[in-house]
Amino acid sequence: MDIKRLLEESSRYLMNTYNRYPLILRKGRGTKVYSIDGKEYLDFVGGIAVNILGHCHPKVVVAIQKQAQRLLHVSNLYQIEPQIKLAKLLVENSFADKVFFCNSGAEANEGAIKLARKYAKERHGEEKFEIITALNSFHGRTLATLTATGQEKFHKGFEPLVPGFRHVPFNDIEALRAAVNDRTCAVMLEPIQGEGGVVVPSHEYMKGVRELCDERGILLILDEVQTGVGRTGRLFAYEHFGIEPDIMTLAKGLGGGVPIGALLAREDVAGAFVPGSHASTFGGNPLTTQAAIATVETVLEDGILLEECRRLGRYFMRRLAGLKDSFSSIIVDIRGMGLMIGMQLTRDCAPIVKACMEKGVLVNCTANNTLRFTPPLIVTEKEIDTVTDIVEDILARLS
Ligand SMILES: *Cc1c(COP(=O)(O)O)cnc(C)c1O
């Protein structure tokens, strides 16, 4: 394969929406990916928190192969067996009573915004439509979800934005309390801000948000697109905080690599949607739901993977905290939960990402200065050691 030609054709034929590395990946197994020229990489990006079971997990591969031979797609005009089975699996393992399937995180959040507005208008009148979200949040790239996203850099050039959104500082209950008014219909938050730099709120804050929503008759929407499906060491991140949302969205980890999103809600809230309210052609199709069943069942199996995720996450954070002691002028903070970990630096982390890649390790950079580690739940202590040692070498050369 002519790598140079492929890279030229990439820039000639694809819209220029990503700053891509000149790295062409062709194969993956477990925690490793392999480039077209045969180089091996330890993958601690995992498709940005998507490949929760690593690459080509046998259970997911077999589920996809079997379903591909049976039936790929039929319309939601008909009953879809694996869709029903996946909905039951999610309901039995969450706060929710009802599920709607779609294809991505942004689409799940669009559904959540529509559901919250419809519910609130029917209960409380036409004027109850405002949704409060957090500064520094990320909820997607469609017009409504980019408006919900509390970062100006995502808004620029796309105005006029969708009316009815307000942003408040994250992890600040007084700011939220002050922003609530008679028009507020929902508060929408990530339990841990992912794209904002792996920002973990306090337990008191999350409990306070739940109490405030209850007091004022407001829905709590948790965007678990990145934190959901085991990433933080619990099936859903809200479990860590001892609260439950009214609406939750999932996507990234849900299909173990295939594109699927989900919108989950309590019975009375879900009841605001009736035939015609919302739809998606591909949503919950036989192939993606079969892959998601295999993924969720494997994550839940005996709770071993979730327990390992918590243990390995603690181990990784301890090792990174060790680096912080040696490189206190470069490392500001280590944050995270389970295998969603951020290392905030005093500088742009792009050169470190590049240096890691040269040493055969994939990590990524979020919020410009935070190195993010989202390895699959099947990662080993030894692989965590390898990555930590390589990051240590690179920091030593920098300082
Ligand atoms: C990635 C992400 C989204 C958007 O998901 P897409 O599938 O890219 O549309 C929304 N919310 C959060 C918290 C995310 O991390």
PDB file of N, CA, C and O and ligand atoms in Angstrom, residues 104-106 109 138-140 190 223 225-226 252, ligand 1:
ATOM      1  N   SER A 104     -25.869   7.849  17.800  1.00  0.00           N
ATOM      2  CA  SER A 104     -24.689   8.588  18.258  1.00  0.00           C
ATOM      3  C   SER A 104     -25.013   9.330  19.547  1.00  0.00           C
ATOM      4  O   SER A 104     -26.179   9.399  19.970  1.00  0.00           O
ATOM      5  N   GLY A 105     -23.965   9.915  20.116  1.00  0.00           N
ATOM      6  CA  GLY A 105     -24.128  10.672  21.359  1.00  0.00           C
ATOM      7  C   GLY A 105     -24.934  11.941  21.149  1.00  0.00           C
ATOM      8  O   GLY A 105     -25.853  12.240  21.916  1.00  0.00           O
ATOM      9  N   ALA A 106     -24.594  12.679  20.102  1.00  0.00           N
ATOM     10  CA  ALA A 106     -25.315  13.926  19.832  1.00  0.00           C
ATOM     11  C   ALA A 106     -26.795  13.640  19.610  1.00  0.00           C
ATOM     12  O   ALA A 106     -27.666  14.355  20.107  1.00  0.00           O
ATOM     13  N   ASN A 109     -28.538  12.978  22.820  1.00  0.00           N
ATOM     14  CA  ASN A 109     -28.774  14.226  23.566  1.00  0.00           C
ATOM     15  C   ASN A 109     -29.870  15.075  22.932  1.00  0.00           C
ATOM     16  O   ASN A 109     -30.646  15.715  23.636  1.00  0.00           O
ATOM     17  N   PHE A 138     -19.469  19.240  27.176  1.00  0.00           N
ATOM     18  CA  PHE A 138     -19.544  18.848  25.768  1.00  0.00           C
ATOM     19  C   PHE A 138     -20.730  17.911  25.573  1.00  0.00           C
ATOM     20  O   PHE A 138     -20.835  16.884  26.248  1.00  0.00           O
ATOM     21  N   HIS A 139     -21.637  18.291  24.657  1.00  0.00           N
ATOM     22  CA  HIS A 139     -22.822  17.464  24.443  1.00  0.00           C
ATOM     23  C   HIS A 139     -23.041  17.067  22.987  1.00  0.00           C
ATOM     24  O   HIS A 139     -24.023  16.386  22.689  1.00  0.00           O
ATOM     25  N   GLY A 140     -22.154  17.487  22.077  1.00  0.00           N
ATOM     26  CA  GLY A 140     -22.296  17.053  20.694  1.00  0.00           C
ATOM     27  C   GLY A 140     -22.201  18.189  19.701  1.00  0.00           C
ATOM     28  O   GLY A 140     -22.005  19.342  20.065  1.00  0.00           O
ATOM     29  N   GLU A 190     -22.768  16.305  32.418  1.00  0.00           N
ATOM     30  CA  GLU A 190     -21.961  15.088  32.355  1.00  0.00           C
ATOM     31  C   GLU A 190     -21.564  14.760  33.805  1.00  0.00           C
ATOM     32  O   GLU A 190     -21.101  15.655  34.519  1.00  0.00           O
ATOM     33  N   ASP A 223     -25.734  13.192  30.862  1.00  0.00           N
ATOM     34  CA  ASP A 223     -25.101  12.796  29.602  1.00  0.00           C
ATOM     35  C   ASP A 223     -23.973  11.817  29.943  1.00  0.00           C
ATOM     36  O   ASP A 223     -22.887  12.222  30.320  1.00  0.00           O
ATOM     37  N   VAL A 225     -22.727   9.720  27.781  1.00  0.00           N
ATOM     38  CA  VAL A 225     -22.218   9.251  26.483  1.00  0.00           C
ATOM     39  C   VAL A 225     -20.779   8.755  26.619  1.00  0.00           C
ATOM     40  O   VAL A 225     -20.405   7.744  26.029  1.00  0.00           O
ATOM     41  N   GLN A 226     -19.980   9.453  27.430  1.00  0.00           N
ATOM     42  CA  GLN A 226     -18.581   9.032  27.605  1.00  0.00           C
ATOM     43  C   GLN A 226     -18.377   8.181  28.862  1.00  0.00           C
ATOM     44  O   GLN A 226     -17.574   7.249  28.858  1.00  0.00           O
ATOM     45  N   LYS A 252     -21.014   6.207  23.272  1.00  0.00           N
ATOM     46  CA  LYS A 252     -19.649   5.744  22.990  1.00  0.00           C
ATOM     47  C   LYS A 252     -19.375   4.269  23.283  1.00  0.00           C
ATOM     48  O   LYS A 252     -19.128   3.487  22.391  1.00  0.00           O
TER      49      LYS A 252
HETATM   50  C1  LIG B   1     -18.589  12.254  22.576  1.00  0.00           C
HETATM   51  C2  LIG B   1     -19.638  12.897  23.392  1.00  0.00           C
HETATM   52  C3  LIG B   1     -20.847  13.357  22.816  1.00  0.00           C
HETATM   53  C4  LIG B   1     -21.100  13.314  21.326  1.00  0.00           C
HETATM   54  O1  LIG B   1     -21.156  12.015  20.849  1.00  0.00           O
HETATM   55  P1  LIG B   1     -21.144  11.753  19.237  1.00  0.00           P
HETATM   56  O2  LIG B   1     -21.378  10.271  19.133  1.00  0.00           O
HETATM   57  O3  LIG B   1     -19.807  12.189  18.743  1.00  0.00           O
HETATM   58  O4  LIG B   1     -22.245  12.557  18.669  1.00  0.00           O
HETATM   59  C5  LIG B   1     -21.813  13.870  23.654  1.00  0.00           C
HETATM   60  N1  LIG B   1     -21.612  13.952  24.982  1.00  0.00           N
HETATM   61  C6  LIG B   1     -20.470  13.536  25.569  1.00  0.00           C
HETATM   62  C7  LIG B   1     -20.318  13.624  27.046  1.00  0.00           C
HETATM   63  C8  LIG B   1     -19.439  13.011  24.795  1.00  0.00           C
HETATM   64  O5  LIG B   1     -18.294  12.632  25.366  1.00  0.00           O
END
